[in-house]
Coordinates of C-alpha atoms in Angstrom, one line a residue:
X1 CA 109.0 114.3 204.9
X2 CA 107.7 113.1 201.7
X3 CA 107.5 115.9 198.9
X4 CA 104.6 114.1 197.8
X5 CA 100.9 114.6 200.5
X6 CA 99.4 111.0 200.9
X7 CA 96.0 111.1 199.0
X8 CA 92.9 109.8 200.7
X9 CA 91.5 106.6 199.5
X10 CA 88.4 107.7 199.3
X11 CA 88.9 110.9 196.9
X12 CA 91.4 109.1 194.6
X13 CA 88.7 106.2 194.1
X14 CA 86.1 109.1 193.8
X15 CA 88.2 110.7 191.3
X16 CA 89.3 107.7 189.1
X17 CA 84.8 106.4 189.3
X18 CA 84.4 109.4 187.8
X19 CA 87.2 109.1 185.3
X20 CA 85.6 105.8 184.8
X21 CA 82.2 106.9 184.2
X22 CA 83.3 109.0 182.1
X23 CA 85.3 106.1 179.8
X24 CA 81.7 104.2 179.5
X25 CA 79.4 107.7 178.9
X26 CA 81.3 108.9 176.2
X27 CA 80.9 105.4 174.5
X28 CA 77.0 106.0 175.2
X29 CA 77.2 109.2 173.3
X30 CA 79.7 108.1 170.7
X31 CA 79.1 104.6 169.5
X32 CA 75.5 104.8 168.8
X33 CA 76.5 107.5 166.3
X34 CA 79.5 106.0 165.1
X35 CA 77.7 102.5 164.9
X36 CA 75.5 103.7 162.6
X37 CA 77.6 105.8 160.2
X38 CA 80.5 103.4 159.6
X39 CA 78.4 100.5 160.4
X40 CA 79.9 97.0 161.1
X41 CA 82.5 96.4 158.4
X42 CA 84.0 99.8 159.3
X43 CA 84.3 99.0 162.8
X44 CA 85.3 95.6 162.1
X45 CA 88.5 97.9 160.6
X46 CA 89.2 100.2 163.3
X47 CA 89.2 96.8 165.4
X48 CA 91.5 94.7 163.6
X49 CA 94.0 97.7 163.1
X50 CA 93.5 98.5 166.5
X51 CA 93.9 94.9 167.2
X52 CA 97.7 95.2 165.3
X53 CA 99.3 98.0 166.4
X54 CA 98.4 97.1 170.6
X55 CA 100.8 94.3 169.5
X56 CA 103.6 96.5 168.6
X57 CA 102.8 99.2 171.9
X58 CA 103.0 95.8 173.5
X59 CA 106.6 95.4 172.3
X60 CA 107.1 99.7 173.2
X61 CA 106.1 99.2 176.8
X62 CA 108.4 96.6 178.0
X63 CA 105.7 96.1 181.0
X64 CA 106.5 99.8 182.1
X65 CA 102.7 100.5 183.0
X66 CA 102.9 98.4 186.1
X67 CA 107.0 98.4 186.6
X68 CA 106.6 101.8 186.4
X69 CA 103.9 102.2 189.1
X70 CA 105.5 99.6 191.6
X71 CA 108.7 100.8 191.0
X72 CA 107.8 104.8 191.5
X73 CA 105.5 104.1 194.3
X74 CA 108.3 102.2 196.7
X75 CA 110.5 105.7 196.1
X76 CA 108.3 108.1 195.8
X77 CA 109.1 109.9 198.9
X78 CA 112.3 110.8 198.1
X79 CA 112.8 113.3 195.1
X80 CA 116.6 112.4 194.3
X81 CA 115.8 108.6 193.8
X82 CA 112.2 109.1 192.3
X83 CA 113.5 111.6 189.6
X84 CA 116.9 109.4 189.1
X85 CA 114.5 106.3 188.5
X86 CA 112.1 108.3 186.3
X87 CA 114.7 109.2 184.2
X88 CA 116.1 105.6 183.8
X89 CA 113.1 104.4 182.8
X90 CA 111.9 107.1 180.2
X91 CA 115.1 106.6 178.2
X92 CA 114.3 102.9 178.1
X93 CA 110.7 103.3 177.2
X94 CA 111.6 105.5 174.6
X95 CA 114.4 103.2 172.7
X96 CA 111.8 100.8 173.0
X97 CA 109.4 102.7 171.2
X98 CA 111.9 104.2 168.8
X99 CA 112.2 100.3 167.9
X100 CA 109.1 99.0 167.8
X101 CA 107.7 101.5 165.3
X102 CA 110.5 100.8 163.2
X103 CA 109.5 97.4 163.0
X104 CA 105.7 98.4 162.4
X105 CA 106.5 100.5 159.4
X106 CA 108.6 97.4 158.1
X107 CA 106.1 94.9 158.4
X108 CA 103.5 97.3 157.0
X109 CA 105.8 97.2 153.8
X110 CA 106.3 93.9 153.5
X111 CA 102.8 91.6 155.0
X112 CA 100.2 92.3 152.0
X113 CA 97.5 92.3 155.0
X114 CA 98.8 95.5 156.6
X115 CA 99.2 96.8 153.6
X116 CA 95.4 96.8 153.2
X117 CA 94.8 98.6 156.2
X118 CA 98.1 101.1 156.0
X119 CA 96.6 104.2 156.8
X120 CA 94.6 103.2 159.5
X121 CA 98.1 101.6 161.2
X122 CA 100.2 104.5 160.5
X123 CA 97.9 106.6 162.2
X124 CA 97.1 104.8 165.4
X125 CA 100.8 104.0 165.6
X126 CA 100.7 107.1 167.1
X127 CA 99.6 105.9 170.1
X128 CA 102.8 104.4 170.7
X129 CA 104.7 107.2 171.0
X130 CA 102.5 109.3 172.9
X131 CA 102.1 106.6 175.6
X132 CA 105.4 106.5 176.4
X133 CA 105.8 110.1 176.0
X134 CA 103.1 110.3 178.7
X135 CA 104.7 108.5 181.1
X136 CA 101.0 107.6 182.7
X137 CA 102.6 105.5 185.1
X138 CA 104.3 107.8 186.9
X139 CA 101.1 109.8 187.4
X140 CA 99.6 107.1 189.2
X141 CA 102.7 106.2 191.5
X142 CA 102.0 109.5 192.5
X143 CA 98.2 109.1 193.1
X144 CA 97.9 112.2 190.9
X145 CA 93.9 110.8 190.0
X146 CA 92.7 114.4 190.6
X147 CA 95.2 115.7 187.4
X148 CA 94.6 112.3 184.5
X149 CA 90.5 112.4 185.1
X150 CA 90.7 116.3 184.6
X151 CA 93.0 116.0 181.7
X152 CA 91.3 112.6 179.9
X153 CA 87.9 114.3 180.6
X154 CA 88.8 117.2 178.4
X155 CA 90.7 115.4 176.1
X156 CA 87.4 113.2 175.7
X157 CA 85.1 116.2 175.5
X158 CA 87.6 117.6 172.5
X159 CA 87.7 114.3 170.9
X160 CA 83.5 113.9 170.8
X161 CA 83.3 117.2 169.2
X162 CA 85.5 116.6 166.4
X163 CA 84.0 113.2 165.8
X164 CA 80.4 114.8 165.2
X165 CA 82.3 117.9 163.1
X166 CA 84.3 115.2 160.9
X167 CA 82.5 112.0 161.0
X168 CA 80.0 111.7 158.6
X169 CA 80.2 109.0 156.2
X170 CA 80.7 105.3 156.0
X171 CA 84.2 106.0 154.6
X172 CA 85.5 108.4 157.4
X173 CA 86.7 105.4 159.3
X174 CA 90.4 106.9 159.2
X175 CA 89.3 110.3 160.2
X176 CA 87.5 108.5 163.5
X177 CA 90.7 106.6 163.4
X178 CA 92.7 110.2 164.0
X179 CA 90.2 111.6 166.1
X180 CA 90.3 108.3 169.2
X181 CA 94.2 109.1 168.5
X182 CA 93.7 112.9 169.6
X183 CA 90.7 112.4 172.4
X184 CA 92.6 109.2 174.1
X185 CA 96.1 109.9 174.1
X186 CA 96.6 113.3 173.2
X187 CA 96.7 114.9 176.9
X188 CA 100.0 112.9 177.5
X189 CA 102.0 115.6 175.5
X190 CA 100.4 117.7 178.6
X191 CA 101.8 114.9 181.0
X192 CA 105.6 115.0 179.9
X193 CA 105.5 118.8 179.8
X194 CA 104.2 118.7 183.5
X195 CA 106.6 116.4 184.9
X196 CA 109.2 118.9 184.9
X197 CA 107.4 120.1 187.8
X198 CA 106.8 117.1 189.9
X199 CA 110.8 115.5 189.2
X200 CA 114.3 117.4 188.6
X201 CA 116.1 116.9 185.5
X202 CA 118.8 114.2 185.7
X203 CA 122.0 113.4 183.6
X204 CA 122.1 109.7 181.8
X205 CA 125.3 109.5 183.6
X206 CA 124.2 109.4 186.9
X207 CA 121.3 106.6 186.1
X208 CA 121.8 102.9 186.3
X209 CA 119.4 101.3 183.6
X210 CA 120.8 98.1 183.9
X211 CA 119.3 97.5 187.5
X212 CA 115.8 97.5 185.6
X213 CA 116.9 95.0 182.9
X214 CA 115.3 91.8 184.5
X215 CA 112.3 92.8 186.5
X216 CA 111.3 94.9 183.7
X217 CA 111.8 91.9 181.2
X218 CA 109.9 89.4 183.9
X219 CA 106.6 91.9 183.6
X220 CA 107.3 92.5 179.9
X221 CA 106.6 88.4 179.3
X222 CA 103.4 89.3 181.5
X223 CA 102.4 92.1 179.4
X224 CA 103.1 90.1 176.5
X225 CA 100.7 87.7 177.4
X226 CA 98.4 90.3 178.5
X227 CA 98.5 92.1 175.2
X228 CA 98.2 88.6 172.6
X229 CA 95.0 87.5 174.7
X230 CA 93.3 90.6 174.7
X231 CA 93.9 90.9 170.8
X232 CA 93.8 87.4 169.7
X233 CA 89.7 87.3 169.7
X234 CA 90.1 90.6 167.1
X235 CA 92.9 89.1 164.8
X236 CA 91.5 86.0 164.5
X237 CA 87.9 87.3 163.2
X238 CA 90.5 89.2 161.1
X239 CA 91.7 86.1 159.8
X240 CA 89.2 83.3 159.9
X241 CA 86.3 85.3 159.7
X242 CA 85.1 89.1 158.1
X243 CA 85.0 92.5 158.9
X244 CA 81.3 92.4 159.7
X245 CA 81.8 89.3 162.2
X246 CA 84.5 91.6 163.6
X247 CA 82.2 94.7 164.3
X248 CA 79.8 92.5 165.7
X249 CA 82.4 91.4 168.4
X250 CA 83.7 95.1 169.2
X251 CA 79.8 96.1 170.0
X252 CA 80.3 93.6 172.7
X253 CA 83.4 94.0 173.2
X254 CA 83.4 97.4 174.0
X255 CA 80.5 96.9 176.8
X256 CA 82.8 94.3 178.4
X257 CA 86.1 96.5 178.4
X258 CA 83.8 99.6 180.0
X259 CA 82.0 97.5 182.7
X260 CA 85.5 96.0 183.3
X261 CA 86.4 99.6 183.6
X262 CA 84.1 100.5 186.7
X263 CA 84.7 96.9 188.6
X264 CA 88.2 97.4 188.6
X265 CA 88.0 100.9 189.7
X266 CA 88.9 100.6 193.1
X267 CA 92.1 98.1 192.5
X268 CA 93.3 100.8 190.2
X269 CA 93.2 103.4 192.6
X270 CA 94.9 101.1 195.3
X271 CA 97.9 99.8 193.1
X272 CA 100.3 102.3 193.9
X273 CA 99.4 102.3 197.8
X274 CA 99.4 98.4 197.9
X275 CA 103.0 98.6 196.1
X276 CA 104.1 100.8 198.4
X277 CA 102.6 98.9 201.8
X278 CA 103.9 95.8 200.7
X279 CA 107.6 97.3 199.3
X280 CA 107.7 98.4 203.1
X281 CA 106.5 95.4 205.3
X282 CA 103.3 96.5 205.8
X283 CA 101.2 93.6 205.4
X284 CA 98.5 93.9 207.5
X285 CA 97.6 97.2 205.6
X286 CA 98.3 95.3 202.5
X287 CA 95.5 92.6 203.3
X288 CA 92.9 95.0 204.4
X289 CA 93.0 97.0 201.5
X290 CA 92.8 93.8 199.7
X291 CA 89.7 92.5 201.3
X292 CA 88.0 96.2 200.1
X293 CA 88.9 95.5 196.8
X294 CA 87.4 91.8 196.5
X295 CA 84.2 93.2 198.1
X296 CA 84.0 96.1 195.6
X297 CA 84.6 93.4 193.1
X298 CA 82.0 91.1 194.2
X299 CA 79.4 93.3 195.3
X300 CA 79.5 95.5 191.6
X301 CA 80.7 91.8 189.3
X302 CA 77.2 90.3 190.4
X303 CA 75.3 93.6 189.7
X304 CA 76.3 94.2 186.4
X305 CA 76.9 90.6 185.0
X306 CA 73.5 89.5 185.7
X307 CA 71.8 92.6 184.6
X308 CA 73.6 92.8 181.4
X309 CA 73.0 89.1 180.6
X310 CA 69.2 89.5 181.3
X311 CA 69.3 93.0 178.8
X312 CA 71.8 92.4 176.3
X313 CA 69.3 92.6 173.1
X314 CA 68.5 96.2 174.9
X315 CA 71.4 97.4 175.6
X316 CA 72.9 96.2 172.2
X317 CA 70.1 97.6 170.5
X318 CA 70.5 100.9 172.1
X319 CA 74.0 101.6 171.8
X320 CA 74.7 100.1 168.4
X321 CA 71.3 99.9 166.9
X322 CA 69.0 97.3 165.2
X323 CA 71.8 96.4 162.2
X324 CA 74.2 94.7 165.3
X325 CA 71.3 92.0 166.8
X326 CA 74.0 89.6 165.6
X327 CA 76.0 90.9 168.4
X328 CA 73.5 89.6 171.6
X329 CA 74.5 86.2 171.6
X330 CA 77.9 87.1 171.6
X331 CA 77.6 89.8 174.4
X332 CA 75.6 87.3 176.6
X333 CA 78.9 84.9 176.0
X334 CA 80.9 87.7 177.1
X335 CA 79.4 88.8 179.9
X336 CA 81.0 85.9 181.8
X337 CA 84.5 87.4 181.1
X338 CA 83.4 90.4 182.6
X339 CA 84.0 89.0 186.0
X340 CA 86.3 86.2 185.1
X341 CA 88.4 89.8 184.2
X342 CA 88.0 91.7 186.9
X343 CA 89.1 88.7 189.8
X344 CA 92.4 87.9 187.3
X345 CA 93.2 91.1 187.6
X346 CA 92.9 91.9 191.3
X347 CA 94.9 88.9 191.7
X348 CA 97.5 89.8 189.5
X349 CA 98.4 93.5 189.7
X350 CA 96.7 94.1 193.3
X351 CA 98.4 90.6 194.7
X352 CA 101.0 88.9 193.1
X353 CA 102.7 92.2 190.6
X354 CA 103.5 94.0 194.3
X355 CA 105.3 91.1 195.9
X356 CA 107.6 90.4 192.4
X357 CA 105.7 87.2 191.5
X358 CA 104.7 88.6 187.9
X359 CA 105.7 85.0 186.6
X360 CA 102.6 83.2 188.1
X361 CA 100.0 85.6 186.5
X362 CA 102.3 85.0 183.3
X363 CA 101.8 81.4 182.9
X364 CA 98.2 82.0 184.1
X365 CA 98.0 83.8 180.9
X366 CA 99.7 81.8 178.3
X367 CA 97.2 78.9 179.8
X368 CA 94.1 80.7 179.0
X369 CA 96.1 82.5 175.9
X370 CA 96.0 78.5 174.5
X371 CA 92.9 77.6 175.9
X372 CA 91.6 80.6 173.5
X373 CA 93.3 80.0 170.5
X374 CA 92.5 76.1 170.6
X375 CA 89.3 77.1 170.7
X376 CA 88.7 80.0 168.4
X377 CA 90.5 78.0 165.7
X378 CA 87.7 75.4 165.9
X379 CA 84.5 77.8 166.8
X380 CA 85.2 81.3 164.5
X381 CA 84.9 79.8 161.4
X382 CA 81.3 78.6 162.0
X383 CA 80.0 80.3 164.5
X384 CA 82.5 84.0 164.4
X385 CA 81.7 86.7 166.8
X386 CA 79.7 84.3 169.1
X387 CA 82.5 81.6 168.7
X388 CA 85.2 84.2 169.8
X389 CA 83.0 84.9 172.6
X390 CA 83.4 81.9 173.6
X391 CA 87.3 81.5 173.2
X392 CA 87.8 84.6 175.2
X393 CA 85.4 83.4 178.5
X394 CA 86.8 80.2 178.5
X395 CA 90.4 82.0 178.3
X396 CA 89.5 84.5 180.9
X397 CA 87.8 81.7 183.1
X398 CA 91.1 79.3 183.0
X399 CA 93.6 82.6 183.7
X400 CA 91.9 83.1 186.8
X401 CA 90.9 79.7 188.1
X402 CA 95.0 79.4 187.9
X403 CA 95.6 82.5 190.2
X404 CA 92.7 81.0 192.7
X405 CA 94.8 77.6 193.3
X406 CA 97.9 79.2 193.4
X407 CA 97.0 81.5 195.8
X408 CA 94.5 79.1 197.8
X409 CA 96.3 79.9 201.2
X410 CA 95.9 83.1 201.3
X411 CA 92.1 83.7 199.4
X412 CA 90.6 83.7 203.0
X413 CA 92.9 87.0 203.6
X414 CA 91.1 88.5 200.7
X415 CA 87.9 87.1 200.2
X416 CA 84.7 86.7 202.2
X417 CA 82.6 83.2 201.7
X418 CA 79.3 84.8 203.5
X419 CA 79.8 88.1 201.1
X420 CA 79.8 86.4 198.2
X421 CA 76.9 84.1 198.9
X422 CA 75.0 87.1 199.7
X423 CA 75.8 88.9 196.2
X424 CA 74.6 85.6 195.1
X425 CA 71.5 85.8 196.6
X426 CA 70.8 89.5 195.9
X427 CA 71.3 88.7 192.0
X428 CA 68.9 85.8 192.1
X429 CA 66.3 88.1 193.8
X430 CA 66.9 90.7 191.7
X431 CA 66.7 88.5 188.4
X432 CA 63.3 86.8 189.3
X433 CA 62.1 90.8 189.6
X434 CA 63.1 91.4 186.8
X435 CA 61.8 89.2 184.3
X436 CA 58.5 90.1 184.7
X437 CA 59.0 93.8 184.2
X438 CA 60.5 93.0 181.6
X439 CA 57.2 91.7 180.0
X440 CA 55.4 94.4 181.7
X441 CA 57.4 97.1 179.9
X442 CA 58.0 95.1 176.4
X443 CA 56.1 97.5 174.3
X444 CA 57.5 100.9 175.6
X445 CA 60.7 102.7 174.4
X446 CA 63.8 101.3 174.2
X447 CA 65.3 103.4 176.3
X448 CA 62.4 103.8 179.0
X449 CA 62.5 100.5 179.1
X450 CA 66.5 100.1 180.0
X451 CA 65.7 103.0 182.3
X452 CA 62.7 101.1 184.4
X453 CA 64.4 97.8 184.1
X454 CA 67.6 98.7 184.9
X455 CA 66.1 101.0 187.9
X456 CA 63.9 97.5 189.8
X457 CA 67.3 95.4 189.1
X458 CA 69.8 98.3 190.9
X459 CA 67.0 98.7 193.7
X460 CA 66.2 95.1 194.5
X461 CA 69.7 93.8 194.1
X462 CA 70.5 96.3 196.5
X463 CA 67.8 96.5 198.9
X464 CA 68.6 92.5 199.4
X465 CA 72.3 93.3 200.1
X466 CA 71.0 95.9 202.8
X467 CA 68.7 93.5 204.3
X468 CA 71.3 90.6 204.4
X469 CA 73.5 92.9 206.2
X470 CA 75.9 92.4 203.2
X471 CA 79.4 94.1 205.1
X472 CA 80.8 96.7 202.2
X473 CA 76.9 97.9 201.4
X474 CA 76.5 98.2 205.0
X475 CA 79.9 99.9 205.6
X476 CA 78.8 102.4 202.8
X477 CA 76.3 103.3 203.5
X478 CA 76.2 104.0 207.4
X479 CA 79.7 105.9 207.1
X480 CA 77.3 108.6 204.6
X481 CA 74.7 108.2 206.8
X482 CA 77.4 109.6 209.7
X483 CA 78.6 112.1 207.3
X484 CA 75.1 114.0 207.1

């Protein structure tokens, strides 16, 4: 009998929302203030350092965050082989890292443009150790959701208080820089002191690290892909355009990572399970929790696209105040790649990373990786934030169109015509309500006014999916209904 008790569905998920409403509260409370103290050029910064050293924790990974998952998952029943391939993998992920900061302080030495931004790399190159210290992924082969949102909660918590004890001036950018160091990756010294607990020590003699050489190198191209499109927007504002332009981008793109956040919740929280159905021939559990995940999708994609499209001078305004207005058009852009997003990667890390076909969603990638670049080249240096905007929704658009045809066969497995039509139909509803409240409460505050518009959208939208009969509302709903 497995060591490890089979967590319910239903309080991983719970655990892992909250973990993910917690990822795009914090922001609410942070940003605003940070917004406003380092203002745009400082953000613009933190962004394009940020942008640099993901690159290099690209390089430190090797494509362990979803090897590592897939390959725990499939073994995780038995202790001997799940501590075995545990060890084998740290000790690669940690030459790896050992390496890869090597070559980030020598390029910091030698490229005059990291040299201008030194201490901010040198101290987010922390990151890189401490994520492969934490070994993250084998939390989640183990469906441990209860232990990371308890940990990352506090660890957030910690991090907002020193932020508002240290942050003060437009020049504290490097001290903010410290601070996201401590409150997002700090808990993973916790995690490596804990696995102890959950697999036995192991000698390097008895491990076999060549058996992890190619499927590790096939997921590393895909993380490699993964990794240049989601910074090539950042370091190319970095490079054709300003630090302002820059900032103006992360205020938007910092709504689109969080809302990608909480539509991908549920695929997150299946991963493991679907690795581990599939990895044992259980395919008809494998489709069905599939076809919960494209619903989630759909129904909460439509909801928050639309709504955000509608309010993005609001919300913008809100969270980053009346200095990033430059930023709406760009966030309205974005918005698209919201969903665009969140449907690549169901299709790749829910679908095709279980059954070993990393290569599809690889070349998916380097597709829309081209389309980008092609594009930003042309559009940043006239229009910048909006123009990367731009690049990165026609990227995202072209990655997933890919994974649709390739997998055209089996998208009736997954998907539901009818549901989709319907979340189609509740957003339209829900939009023509809207925009006349949103006249109705134009002269109100700005945040009474997200509060009542945001309120008729959420109600409408899903009052309409009710009365369609819209299945994964309906199936929510009743089966709380049953519970009281």
């Amino acid at each position: 009998m497995s060591r490890h008790k089979r967590k319910s569905i239903k309080v991983n998920f719970l655990m892992n929302a909250f973990l993910t409403c917690s990822n795009f509260i914090f922001p609410l409370i942070t940003f605003p203030y940070v917004s406003r103290v380092l203002l745009a050029d400082g953000n613009g910064k933190i962004n394009f350092a940020t942008a640099i050293v993901n690159y290099f924790m690209l390089f430190a990974s090797l494509g362990m965050p979803l090897y590592g998952v897939r390959t725990c998952a499939i073994v995780r029943d038995d202790r001997k082989k799940l501590s075995r391939t545990v060890k084998e993998l740290f000790t690669i992920s940690m030459v790896a890292t050992a390496l890869s900061l090597v070559v980030l302080l020598v390029m910091i030495g030698i490229v005059p443009k990291f040299q201008e931004y030194r201490g901010l790399l040198l101290v987010l190159s922390s990151n890189i150790w401490l994520q492969a210290l934490g070994m993250d992924w084998l939390y989640q082969a183990l469906e441990e959701y209860s232990y990371i949102t308890v940990r990352s909660v506090a660890f957030k918590i910690v991090g907002i208080i020193l932020m508002f004890m240290f942050v003060h001036e437009h020049g504290d950018y490097v001290v903010y820089a410290i601070i996201t160091v401590i409150g997002g990756n700090g808990s993973m010294v916790l995690n490596y002191l804990r696995s102890f607990k959950l697999v036995d020590r192991v000698s390097l003699r008895e491990c076999n690290l060549r058996q992890h050489v190619k499927p590790l190198f096939g997921l590393f191209l895909l993380s490699a892909a993964w990794s240049l499109y989601a910074n090539m927007d950042t370091a190319m504002l970095g490079f054709l355009s300003n630090d302002t332009q820059n900032g103006y981008f992360g205020a938007s793109v910092k709504i689109k990572q969080m809302l990608i956040a909480c539509i991908s919740a549920l695929g997150t929280v299946l991963l493991p399970r679907l690795a581990n159905y599939f990895g044992n021939g259980r395919t008809k559990e494998f489709y069905e929790l599939l076809k919960k995940d494209s619903s989630f999708i759909m129904v909460a994609g439509f909801y928050v696209v639309v709504f955000c499209i509608f309010d993005a001078d609001e919300i913008i305004r809100f969270l980053s105040g009346d200095a990033y207005e430059p930023a709406v058009p760009a966030m309205r852009v974005i918005m698209l790649a919201v969903f665009f997003s969140a449907l690549y990667t169901m299709l790749s890390n829910n679908v095709l990373v279980p059954q070993g076909k990393e290569r599809i969603p690889t070349l998916a990638t380097v597709i829309g990786l081209v389309s980008l670049t092609a594009l930003e080249i042309v559009l940043i240096p006239s229009l910048g934030a909006v123009g990367a905007a731009i690049g990165t929704t026609v990227g995202e658009g072209v990655g997933a169109l890919i994974l649709c045809l390739y997998l055209r066969r089996d998208l009736s497995k997954m998907f539901s015509g009818e549901n989709i039509l319907k979340c189609i139909a509740a957003s339209v509803a829900a939009s023509c309500v809207l925009l006349p409240v949103r006249g109705l409460v134009s002269d109100g505050g700005l945040f009474v006014r997200l509060l009542l518009q945001g309120s008729v959208f959420t109600i409408v939208y899903f009052a309409a999916l009710i009365l369609m009969r819209e299945k994964f509302t309906t199936t929510v709903i009743l089966s709380r209904l049953q519970k009281k």
